[in-house]
Amino acid sequence: MGFTASLQATTALMGVSLAVLILYLVRRDHLYLMHGLFWVVVAIVAAVLGTWPGLFDRLAVMMGVSYPPALMLLLTCMVLFVKALHADMVNTRIERDVRRLNQRLALMEADMQTMRQSNPTGSTTA
């Protein structure tokens, strides 16, 4: 029983430590708030499952899974897949916005160059 209690305490401590680290990174503006909330939820789930490992076993039995670690791996892979997909969607949107801003900047620079060439004296007329 000593090993199980030690494992539970270690896993719970790791989950709580991860949650504190994530909150610190969000507070220092090293991590976007919405991404930080996702990872805090992951850390809390890890702490809860570390504290009560039988909880996941009961969930697996309720879902009809005979080997609970297989369910945990499947759920972990699904969560990471969704997170990666979401990150790719955000990156795509950011890249599209940057491309559009670069195009607008190029058009504005071309307009400014045209204006400079049409008015070489530098005087403005109102």
mmCIF file of N, CA and C in Angstrom:
data_model
loop_
_atom_site.group_PDB
_atom_site.id
_atom_site.type_symbol
_atom_site.label_atom_id
_atom_site.label_comp_id
_atom_site.label_asym_id
_atom_site.label_seq_id
_atom_site.Cartn_x
_atom_site.Cartn_y
_atom_site.Cartn_z
ATOM 1 N N MET A 1 0.825 -1.200 0.000
ATOM 2 C CA MET A 1 0.000 0.000 0.000
ATOM 3 C C MET A 1 0.865 1.259 0.000
ATOM 4 N N GLY A 2 2.081 1.169 0.482
ATOM 5 C CA GLY A 2 2.972 2.315 0.534
ATOM 6 C C GLY A 2 3.329 2.837 -0.830
ATOM 7 N N PHE A 3 3.567 1.919 -1.792
ATOM 8 C CA PHE A 3 3.914 2.336 -3.151
ATOM 9 C C PHE A 3 2.758 3.064 -3.806
ATOM 10 N N THR A 4 1.539 2.546 -3.633
ATOM 11 C CA THR A 4 0.366 3.175 -4.249
ATOM 12 C C THR A 4 0.136 4.568 -3.684
ATOM 13 N N ALA A 5 0.260 4.703 -2.373
ATOM 14 C CA ALA A 5 0.081 6.024 -1.754
ATOM 15 C C ALA A 5 1.160 6.980 -2.237
ATOM 16 N N SER A 6 2.381 6.495 -2.358
ATOM 17 C CA SER A 6 3.474 7.335 -2.846
ATOM 18 C C SER A 6 3.228 7.754 -4.297
ATOM 19 N N LEU A 7 2.777 6.811 -5.115
ATOM 20 C CA LEU A 7 2.486 7.119 -6.516
ATOM 21 C C LEU A 7 1.352 8.128 -6.626
ATOM 22 N N GLN A 8 0.316 7.950 -5.806
ATOM 23 C CA GLN A 8 -0.807 8.895 -5.825
ATOM 24 C C GLN A 8 -0.351 10.291 -5.422
ATOM 25 N N ALA A 9 0.441 10.371 -4.378
ATOM 26 C CA ALA A 9 0.921 11.675 -3.911
ATOM 27 C C ALA A 9 1.821 12.318 -4.956
ATOM 28 N N THR A 10 2.693 11.532 -5.577
ATOM 29 C CA THR A 10 3.598 12.071 -6.597
ATOM 30 C C THR A 10 2.825 12.582 -7.805
ATOM 31 N N THR A 11 1.870 11.799 -8.273
ATOM 32 C CA THR A 11 1.080 12.197 -9.434
ATOM 33 C C THR A 11 0.240 13.437 -9.125
ATOM 34 N N ALA A 12 -0.369 13.462 -7.951
ATOM 35 C CA ALA A 12 -1.162 14.628 -7.559
ATOM 36 C C ALA A 12 -0.273 15.863 -7.454
ATOM 37 N N LEU A 13 0.910 15.703 -6.869
ATOM 38 C CA LEU A 13 1.841 16.820 -6.743
ATOM 39 C C LEU A 13 2.297 17.318 -8.108
ATOM 40 N N MET A 14 2.543 16.399 -9.025
ATOM 41 C CA MET A 14 2.944 16.794 -10.383
ATOM 42 C C MET A 14 1.820 17.576 -11.065
ATOM 43 N N GLY A 15 0.579 17.135 -10.912
ATOM 44 C CA GLY A 15 -0.551 17.845 -11.513
ATOM 45 C C GLY A 15 -0.717 19.241 -10.950
ATOM 46 N N VAL A 16 -0.627 19.355 -9.633
ATOM 47 C CA VAL A 16 -0.762 20.671 -8.990
ATOM 48 C C VAL A 16 0.412 21.566 -9.398
ATOM 49 N N SER A 17 1.627 21.009 -9.435
ATOM 50 C CA SER A 17 2.795 21.794 -9.843
ATOM 51 C C SER A 17 2.654 22.289 -11.285
ATOM 52 N N LEU A 18 2.150 21.434 -12.156
ATOM 53 C CA LEU A 18 1.935 21.840 -13.545
ATOM 54 C C LEU A 18 0.910 22.966 -13.625
ATOM 55 N N ALA A 19 -0.165 22.862 -12.858
ATOM 56 C CA ALA A 19 -1.182 23.915 -12.856
ATOM 57 C C ALA A 19 -0.593 25.237 -12.370
ATOM 58 N N VAL A 20 0.231 25.187 -11.325
ATOM 59 C CA VAL A 20 0.864 26.406 -10.815
ATOM 60 C C VAL A 20 1.813 26.989 -11.859
ATOM 61 N N LEU A 21 2.593 26.132 -12.518
ATOM 62 C CA LEU A 21 3.503 26.598 -13.561
ATOM 63 C C LEU A 21 2.737 27.270 -14.703
ATOM 64 N N ILE A 22 1.645 26.670 -15.126
ATOM 65 C CA ILE A 22 0.842 27.237 -16.214
ATOM 66 C C ILE A 22 0.288 28.595 -15.796
ATOM 67 N N LEU A 23 -0.243 28.688 -14.595
ATOM 68 C CA LEU A 23 -0.767 29.966 -14.121
ATOM 69 C C LEU A 23 0.335 31.028 -14.058
ATOM 70 N N TYR A 24 1.533 30.634 -13.645
ATOM 71 C CA TYR A 24 2.667 31.556 -13.627
ATOM 72 C C TYR A 24 2.983 32.043 -15.041
ATOM 73 N N LEU A 25 3.010 31.116 -16.018
ATOM 74 C CA LEU A 25 3.313 31.497 -17.403
ATOM 75 C C LEU A 25 2.243 32.427 -17.969
ATOM 76 N N VAL A 26 0.979 32.179 -17.630
ATOM 77 C CA VAL A 26 -0.100 33.069 -18.083
ATOM 78 C C VAL A 26 0.062 34.436 -17.435
ATOM 79 N N ARG A 27 0.359 34.444 -16.153
ATOM 80 C CA ARG A 27 0.515 35.711 -15.425
ATOM 81 C C ARG A 27 1.668 36.542 -15.980
ATOM 82 N N ARG A 28 2.747 35.896 -16.364
ATOM 83 C CA ARG A 28 3.916 36.594 -16.918
ATOM 84 C C ARG A 28 3.762 36.866 -18.410
ATOM 85 N N ASP A 29 2.612 36.528 -18.969
ATOM 86 C CA ASP A 29 2.301 36.767 -20.381
ATOM 87 C C ASP A 29 3.209 35.975 -21.328
ATOM 88 N N HIS A 30 3.646 34.792 -20.881
ATOM 89 C CA HIS A 30 4.416 33.894 -21.737
ATOM 90 C C HIS A 30 3.505 32.880 -22.416
ATOM 91 N N LEU A 31 2.260 32.836 -21.984
ATOM 92 C CA LEU A 31 1.292 31.885 -22.525
ATOM 93 C C LEU A 31 -0.052 32.578 -22.605
ATOM 94 N N TYR A 32 -0.690 32.444 -23.763
ATOM 95 C CA TYR A 32 -2.003 33.049 -23.983
ATOM 96 C C TYR A 32 -3.012 32.442 -23.013
ATOM 97 N N LEU A 33 -3.901 33.256 -22.500
ATOM 98 C CA LEU A 33 -4.838 32.837 -21.462
ATOM 99 C C LEU A 33 -5.655 31.607 -21.856
ATOM 100 N N MET A 34 -6.199 31.591 -23.066
ATOM 101 C CA MET A 34 -7.046 30.465 -23.469
ATOM 102 C C MET A 34 -6.242 29.170 -23.566
ATOM 103 N N HIS A 35 -4.996 29.257 -24.028
ATOM 104 C CA HIS A 35 -4.156 28.068 -24.082
ATOM 105 C C HIS A 35 -3.790 27.627 -22.670
ATOM 106 N N GLY A 36 -3.547 28.594 -21.816
ATOM 107 C CA GLY A 36 -3.226 28.285 -20.427
ATOM 108 C C GLY A 36 -4.371 27.594 -19.714
ATOM 109 N N LEU A 37 -5.597 28.035 -19.991
ATOM 110 C CA LEU A 37 -6.754 27.392 -19.365
ATOM 111 C C LEU A 37 -6.865 25.926 -19.779
ATOM 112 N N PHE A 38 -6.594 25.652 -21.052
ATOM 113 C CA PHE A 38 -6.613 24.258 -21.523
ATOM 114 C C PHE A 38 -5.627 23.420 -20.719
ATOM 115 N N TRP A 39 -4.392 23.919 -20.564
ATOM 116 C CA TRP A 39 -3.371 23.152 -19.871
ATOM 117 C C TRP A 39 -3.630 23.066 -18.370
ATOM 118 N N VAL A 40 -4.267 24.082 -17.794
ATOM 119 C CA VAL A 40 -4.641 24.003 -16.373
ATOM 120 C C VAL A 40 -5.683 22.902 -16.178
ATOM 121 N N VAL A 41 -6.632 22.807 -17.098
ATOM 122 C CA VAL A 41 -7.631 21.730 -17.010
ATOM 123 C C VAL A 41 -6.941 20.372 -17.121
ATOM 124 N N VAL A 42 -5.983 20.237 -18.035
ATOM 125 C CA VAL A 42 -5.234 18.982 -18.167
ATOM 126 C C VAL A 42 -4.504 18.667 -16.863
ATOM 127 N N ALA A 43 -3.891 19.667 -16.252
ATOM 128 C CA ALA A 43 -3.163 19.457 -14.998
ATOM 129 C C ALA A 43 -4.109 19.059 -13.871
ATOM 130 N N ILE A 44 -5.269 19.676 -13.809
ATOM 131 C CA ILE A 44 -6.246 19.335 -12.768
ATOM 132 C C ILE A 44 -6.740 17.909 -12.947
ATOM 133 N N VAL A 45 -7.020 17.525 -14.197
ATOM 134 C CA VAL A 45 -7.447 16.145 -14.460
ATOM 135 C C VAL A 45 -6.349 15.166 -14.045
ATOM 136 N N ALA A 46 -5.097 15.490 -14.347
ATOM 137 C CA ALA A 46 -3.980 14.624 -13.946
ATOM 138 C C ALA A 46 -3.895 14.520 -12.426
ATOM 139 N N ALA A 47 -4.100 15.633 -11.732
ATOM 140 C CA ALA A 47 -4.051 15.615 -10.265
ATOM 141 C C ALA A 47 -5.189 14.777 -9.689
ATOM 142 N N VAL A 48 -6.384 14.932 -10.253
ATOM 143 C CA VAL A 48 -7.539 14.163 -9.763
ATOM 144 C C VAL A 48 -7.342 12.671 -10.020
ATOM 145 N N LEU A 49 -6.925 12.328 -11.239
ATOM 146 C CA LEU A 49 -6.712 10.912 -11.553
ATOM 147 C C LEU A 49 -5.533 10.336 -10.770
ATOM 148 N N GLY A 50 -4.560 11.163 -10.457
ATOM 149 C CA GLY A 50 -3.450 10.698 -9.637
ATOM 150 C C GLY A 50 -3.865 10.455 -8.202
ATOM 151 N N THR A 51 -4.765 11.294 -7.720
ATOM 152 C CA THR A 51 -5.235 11.148 -6.349
ATOM 153 C C THR A 51 -6.198 9.972 -6.208
ATOM 154 N N TRP A 52 -7.078 9.786 -7.187
ATOM 155 C CA TRP A 52 -8.057 8.699 -7.165
ATOM 156 C C TRP A 52 -7.936 7.867 -8.441
ATOM 157 N N PRO A 53 -6.937 6.983 -8.515
ATOM 158 C CA PRO A 53 -6.738 6.205 -9.742
ATOM 159 C C PRO A 53 -7.888 5.245 -10.039
ATOM 160 N N GLY A 54 -8.608 4.828 -9.025
ATOM 161 C CA GLY A 54 -9.749 3.937 -9.238
ATOM 162 C C GLY A 54 -10.874 4.606 -10.001
ATOM 163 N N LEU A 55 -10.891 5.931 -9.991
ATOM 164 C CA LEU A 55 -11.922 6.683 -10.706
ATOM 165 C C LEU A 55 -11.874 6.382 -12.200
ATOM 166 N N PHE A 56 -10.675 6.353 -12.751
ATOM 167 C CA PHE A 56 -10.541 6.076 -14.180
ATOM 168 C C PHE A 56 -10.884 4.625 -14.485
ATOM 169 N N ASP A 57 -10.532 3.715 -13.567
ATOM 170 C CA ASP A 57 -10.886 2.302 -13.760
ATOM 171 C C ASP A 57 -12.398 2.128 -13.819
ATOM 172 N N ARG A 58 -13.103 2.821 -12.943
ATOM 173 C CA ARG A 58 -14.576 2.736 -12.959
ATOM 174 C C ARG A 58 -15.153 3.332 -14.243
ATOM 175 N N LEU A 59 -14.566 4.420 -14.707
ATOM 176 C CA LEU A 59 -15.013 5.026 -15.965
ATOM 177 C C LEU A 59 -14.820 4.051 -17.125
ATOM 178 N N ALA A 60 -13.679 3.361 -17.138
ATOM 179 C CA ALA A 60 -13.414 2.387 -18.199
ATOM 180 C C ALA A 60 -14.423 1.245 -18.153
ATOM 181 N N VAL A 61 -14.732 0.767 -16.961
ATOM 182 C CA VAL A 61 -15.716 -0.317 -16.828
ATOM 183 C C VAL A 61 -17.084 0.155 -17.310
ATOM 184 N N MET A 62 -17.463 1.383 -16.957
ATOM 185 C CA MET A 62 -18.764 1.919 -17.393
ATOM 186 C C MET A 62 -18.829 2.036 -18.909
ATOM 187 N N MET A 63 -17.672 2.305 -19.542
ATOM 188 C CA MET A 63 -17.636 2.440 -20.996
ATOM 189 C C MET A 63 -17.446 1.093 -21.687
ATOM 190 N N GLY A 64 -17.248 0.042 -20.913
ATOM 191 C CA GLY A 64 -17.098 -1.286 -21.487
ATOM 192 C C GLY A 64 -15.690 -1.606 -21.961
ATOM 193 N N VAL A 65 -14.701 -0.874 -21.453
ATOM 194 C CA VAL A 65 -13.306 -1.107 -21.834
ATOM 195 C C VAL A 65 -12.692 -2.042 -20.790
ATOM 196 N N SER A 66 -12.119 -3.151 -21.255
ATOM 197 C CA SER A 66 -11.594 -4.137 -20.312
ATOM 198 C C SER A 66 -10.197 -3.787 -19.805
ATOM 199 N N TYR A 67 -9.450 -2.960 -20.526
ATOM 200 C CA TYR A 67 -8.093 -2.593 -20.126
ATOM 201 C C TYR A 67 -8.017 -1.070 -19.999
ATOM 202 N N PRO A 68 -8.197 -0.525 -18.795
ATOM 203 C CA PRO A 68 -8.276 0.931 -18.599
ATOM 204 C C PRO A 68 -7.104 1.730 -19.169
ATOM 205 N N PRO A 69 -5.846 1.254 -19.102
ATOM 206 C CA PRO A 69 -4.771 2.062 -19.706
ATOM 207 C C PRO A 69 -4.967 2.293 -21.209
ATOM 208 N N ALA A 70 -5.602 1.369 -21.900
ATOM 209 C CA ALA A 70 -5.867 1.559 -23.330
ATOM 210 C C ALA A 70 -6.824 2.738 -23.539
ATOM 211 N N LEU A 71 -7.820 2.833 -22.679
ATOM 212 C CA LEU A 71 -8.754 3.957 -22.769
ATOM 213 C C LEU A 71 -8.031 5.271 -22.481
ATOM 214 N N MET A 72 -7.139 5.257 -21.492
ATOM 215 C CA MET A 72 -6.408 6.475 -21.167
ATOM 216 C C MET A 72 -5.535 6.908 -22.341
ATOM 217 N N LEU A 73 -4.859 5.962 -22.967
ATOM 218 C CA LEU A 73 -4.032 6.309 -24.131
ATOM 219 C C LEU A 73 -4.886 6.836 -25.276
ATOM 220 N N LEU A 74 -6.028 6.210 -25.510
ATOM 221 C CA LEU A 74 -6.918 6.668 -26.572
ATOM 222 C C LEU A 74 -7.409 8.086 -26.304
ATOM 223 N N LEU A 75 -7.868 8.341 -25.086
ATOM 224 C CA LEU A 75 -8.361 9.681 -24.751
ATOM 225 C C LEU A 75 -7.238 10.714 -24.818
ATOM 226 N N THR A 76 -6.045 10.339 -24.361
ATOM 227 C CA THR A 76 -4.910 11.253 -24.426
ATOM 228 C C THR A 76 -4.567 11.598 -25.868
ATOM 229 N N CYS A 77 -4.550 10.582 -26.712
ATOM 230 C CA CYS A 77 -4.259 10.832 -28.134
ATOM 231 C C CYS A 77 -5.327 11.719 -28.764
ATOM 232 N N MET A 78 -6.584 11.492 -28.411
ATOM 233 C CA MET A 78 -7.662 12.315 -28.970
ATOM 234 C C MET A 78 -7.534 13.770 -28.525
ATOM 235 N N VAL A 79 -7.240 13.988 -27.243
ATOM 236 C CA VAL A 79 -7.095 15.352 -26.734
ATOM 237 C C VAL A 79 -5.925 16.052 -27.418
ATOM 238 N N LEU A 80 -4.798 15.351 -27.543
ATOM 239 C CA LEU A 80 -3.638 15.955 -28.198
ATOM 240 C C LEU A 80 -3.893 16.202 -29.683
ATOM 241 N N PHE A 81 -4.642 15.313 -30.332
ATOM 242 C CA PHE A 81 -4.991 15.516 -31.734
ATOM 243 C C PHE A 81 -5.851 16.764 -31.896
ATOM 244 N N VAL A 82 -6.850 16.916 -31.043
ATOM 245 C CA VAL A 82 -7.719 18.093 -31.119
ATOM 246 C C VAL A 82 -6.919 19.359 -30.828
ATOM 247 N N LYS A 83 -6.010 19.299 -29.854
ATOM 248 C CA LYS A 83 -5.176 20.460 -29.528
ATOM 249 C C LYS A 83 -4.278 20.827 -30.711
ATOM 250 N N ALA A 84 -3.677 19.830 -31.346
ATOM 251 C CA ALA A 84 -2.817 20.091 -32.508
ATOM 252 C C ALA A 84 -3.633 20.660 -33.668
ATOM 253 N N LEU A 85 -4.820 20.121 -33.895
ATOM 254 C CA LEU A 85 -5.683 20.626 -34.955
ATOM 255 C C LEU A 85 -6.070 22.077 -34.687
ATOM 256 N N HIS A 86 -6.416 22.379 -33.452
ATOM 257 C CA HIS A 86 -6.772 23.745 -33.093
ATOM 258 C C HIS A 86 -5.580 24.680 -33.291
ATOM 259 N N ALA A 87 -4.390 24.237 -32.892
ATOM 260 C CA ALA A 87 -3.188 25.060 -33.068
ATOM 261 C C ALA A 87 -2.927 25.320 -34.549
ATOM 262 N N ASP A 88 -3.127 24.312 -35.401
ATOM 263 C CA ASP A 88 -2.944 24.510 -36.834
ATOM 264 C C ASP A 88 -3.967 25.493 -37.396
ATOM 265 N N MET A 89 -5.188 25.426 -36.895
ATOM 266 C CA MET A 89 -6.213 26.374 -37.353
ATOM 267 C C MET A 89 -5.836 27.798 -36.958
ATOM 268 N N VAL A 90 -5.361 27.982 -35.737
ATOM 269 C CA VAL A 90 -4.948 29.312 -35.279
ATOM 270 C C VAL A 90 -3.763 29.807 -36.102
ATOM 271 N N ASN A 91 -2.774 28.928 -36.331
ATOM 272 C CA ASN A 91 -1.608 29.323 -37.134
ATOM 273 C C ASN A 91 -2.008 29.695 -38.554
ATOM 274 N N THR A 92 -2.940 28.962 -39.138
ATOM 275 C CA THR A 92 -3.414 29.268 -40.486
ATOM 276 C C THR A 92 -4.058 30.654 -40.527
ATOM 277 N N ARG A 93 -4.888 30.941 -39.532
ATOM 278 C CA ARG A 93 -5.543 32.248 -39.475
ATOM 279 C C ARG A 93 -4.508 33.362 -39.316
ATOM 280 N N ILE A 94 -3.522 33.146 -38.469
ATOM 281 C CA ILE A 94 -2.485 34.158 -38.252
ATOM 282 C C ILE A 94 -1.677 34.373 -39.527
ATOM 283 N N GLU A 95 -1.289 33.285 -40.197
ATOM 284 C CA GLU A 95 -0.527 33.409 -41.440
ATOM 285 C C GLU A 95 -1.333 34.142 -42.513
ATOM 286 N N ARG A 96 -2.631 33.850 -42.599
ATOM 287 C CA ARG A 96 -3.489 34.532 -43.569
ATOM 288 C C ARG A 96 -3.561 36.021 -43.257
ATOM 289 N N ASP A 97 -3.723 36.361 -41.973
ATOM 290 C CA ASP A 97 -3.795 37.767 -41.577
ATOM 291 C C ASP A 97 -2.483 38.496 -41.863
ATOM 292 N N VAL A 98 -1.362 37.842 -41.585
ATOM 293 C CA VAL A 98 -0.060 38.460 -41.861
ATOM 294 C C VAL A 98 0.121 38.674 -43.359
ATOM 295 N N ARG A 99 -0.280 37.693 -44.166
ATOM 296 C CA ARG A 99 -0.169 37.834 -45.624
ATOM 297 C C ARG A 99 -1.017 39.018 -46.101
ATOM 298 N N ARG A 100 -2.235 39.142 -45.591
ATOM 299 C CA ARG A 100 -3.096 40.259 -45.983
ATOM 300 C C ARG A 100 -2.514 41.594 -45.542
ATOM 301 N N LEU A 101 -1.965 41.638 -44.330
ATOM 302 C CA LEU A 101 -1.346 42.882 -43.866
ATOM 303 C C LEU A 101 -0.142 43.251 -44.717
ATOM 304 N N ASN A 102 0.651 42.259 -45.102
ATOM 305 C CA ASN A 102 1.792 42.534 -45.985
ATOM 306 C C ASN A 102 1.331 43.076 -47.333
ATOM 307 N N GLN A 103 0.241 42.532 -47.856
ATOM 308 C CA GLN A 103 -0.287 43.023 -49.123
ATOM 309 C C GLN A 103 -0.768 44.464 -48.986
ATOM 310 N N ARG A 104 -1.465 44.761 -47.895
ATOM 311 C CA ARG A 104 -1.940 46.133 -47.679
ATOM 312 C C ARG A 104 -0.773 47.095 -47.520
ATOM 313 N N LEU A 105 0.241 46.667 -46.788
ATOM 314 C CA LEU A 105 1.423 47.498 -46.606
ATOM 315 C C LEU A 105 2.109 47.767 -47.946
ATOM 316 N N ALA A 106 2.218 46.751 -48.779
ATOM 317 C CA ALA A 106 2.843 46.927 -50.098
ATOM 318 C C ALA A 106 2.036 47.906 -50.943
ATOM 319 N N LEU A 107 0.697 47.801 -50.903
ATOM 320 C CA LEU A 107 -0.143 48.743 -51.650
ATOM 321 C C LEU A 107 0.024 50.170 -51.130
ATOM 322 N N MET A 108 0.083 50.330 -49.812
ATOM 323 C CA MET A 108 0.246 51.667 -49.241
ATOM 324 C C MET A 108 1.606 52.243 -49.606
ATOM 325 N N GLU A 109 2.645 51.423 -49.579
ATOM 326 C CA GLU A 109 3.967 51.898 -49.966
ATOM 327 C C GLU A 109 3.994 52.284 -51.447
ATOM 328 N N ALA A 110 3.311 51.524 -52.275
ATOM 329 C CA ALA A 110 3.247 51.858 -53.701
ATOM 330 C C ALA A 110 2.496 53.173 -53.897
ATOM 331 N N ASP A 111 1.399 53.364 -53.167
ATOM 332 C CA ASP A 111 0.657 54.628 -53.248
ATOM 333 C C ASP A 111 1.520 55.814 -52.795
ATOM 334 N N MET A 112 2.264 55.612 -51.713
ATOM 335 C CA MET A 112 3.136 56.684 -51.222
ATOM 336 C C MET A 112 4.231 57.004 -52.236
ATOM 337 N N GLN A 113 4.772 55.982 -52.862
ATOM 338 C CA GLN A 113 5.810 56.185 -53.882
ATOM 339 C C GLN A 113 5.230 56.954 -55.063
ATOM 340 N N THR A 114 4.014 56.605 -55.462
ATOM 341 C CA THR A 114 3.345 57.305 -56.563
ATOM 342 C C THR A 114 3.106 58.769 -56.195
ATOM 343 N N MET A 115 2.668 58.990 -54.953
ATOM 344 C CA MET A 115 2.419 60.368 -54.515
ATOM 345 C C MET A 115 3.714 61.166 -54.484
ATOM 346 N N ARG A 116 4.796 60.589 -54.051
ATOM 347 C CA ARG A 116 6.088 61.274 -54.014
ATOM 348 C C ARG A 116 6.556 61.634 -55.426
ATOM 349 N N GLN A 117 6.337 60.716 -56.359
ATOM 350 C CA GLN A 117 6.770 60.968 -57.733
ATOM 351 C C GLN A 117 5.908 62.009 -58.405
ATOM 352 N N SER A 118 4.645 62.090 -58.071
ATOM 353 C CA SER A 118 3.782 63.085 -58.692
ATOM 354 C C SER A 118 3.938 64.465 -58.062
ATOM 355 N N ASN A 119 4.495 64.525 -56.864
ATOM 356 C CA ASN A 119 4.697 65.798 -56.182
ATOM 357 C C ASN A 119 6.143 65.867 -55.683
ATOM 358 N N PRO A 120 7.082 66.142 -56.594
ATOM 359 C CA PRO A 120 8.516 66.090 -56.227
ATOM 360 C C PRO A 120 8.949 67.219 -55.294
ATOM 361 N N THR A 121 8.202 68.295 -55.181
ATOM 362 C CA THR A 121 8.641 69.424 -54.347
ATOM 363 C C THR A 121 8.392 69.155 -52.877
ATOM 364 N N GLY A 122 7.543 68.216 -52.594
ATOM 365 C CA GLY A 122 7.282 67.881 -51.207
ATOM 366 C C GLY A 122 6.199 68.723 -50.589
ATOM 367 N N SER A 123 5.666 69.705 -51.340
ATOM 368 C CA SER A 123 4.608 70.538 -50.786
ATOM 369 C C SER A 123 3.281 69.818 -50.931
ATOM 370 N N THR A 124 2.457 70.006 -49.966
ATOM 371 C CA THR A 124 1.127 69.387 -50.007
ATOM 372 C C THR A 124 0.110 70.440 -50.350
ATOM 373 N N THR A 125 -0.886 70.051 -51.075
ATOM 374 C CA THR A 125 -1.961 70.969 -51.438
ATOM 375 C C THR A 125 -3.228 70.508 -50.772
ATOM 376 N N ALA A 126 -3.973 71.431 -50.242
ATOM 377 C CA ALA A 126 -5.198 71.067 -49.534
ATOM 378 C C ALA A 126 -6.406 71.339 -50.373
#
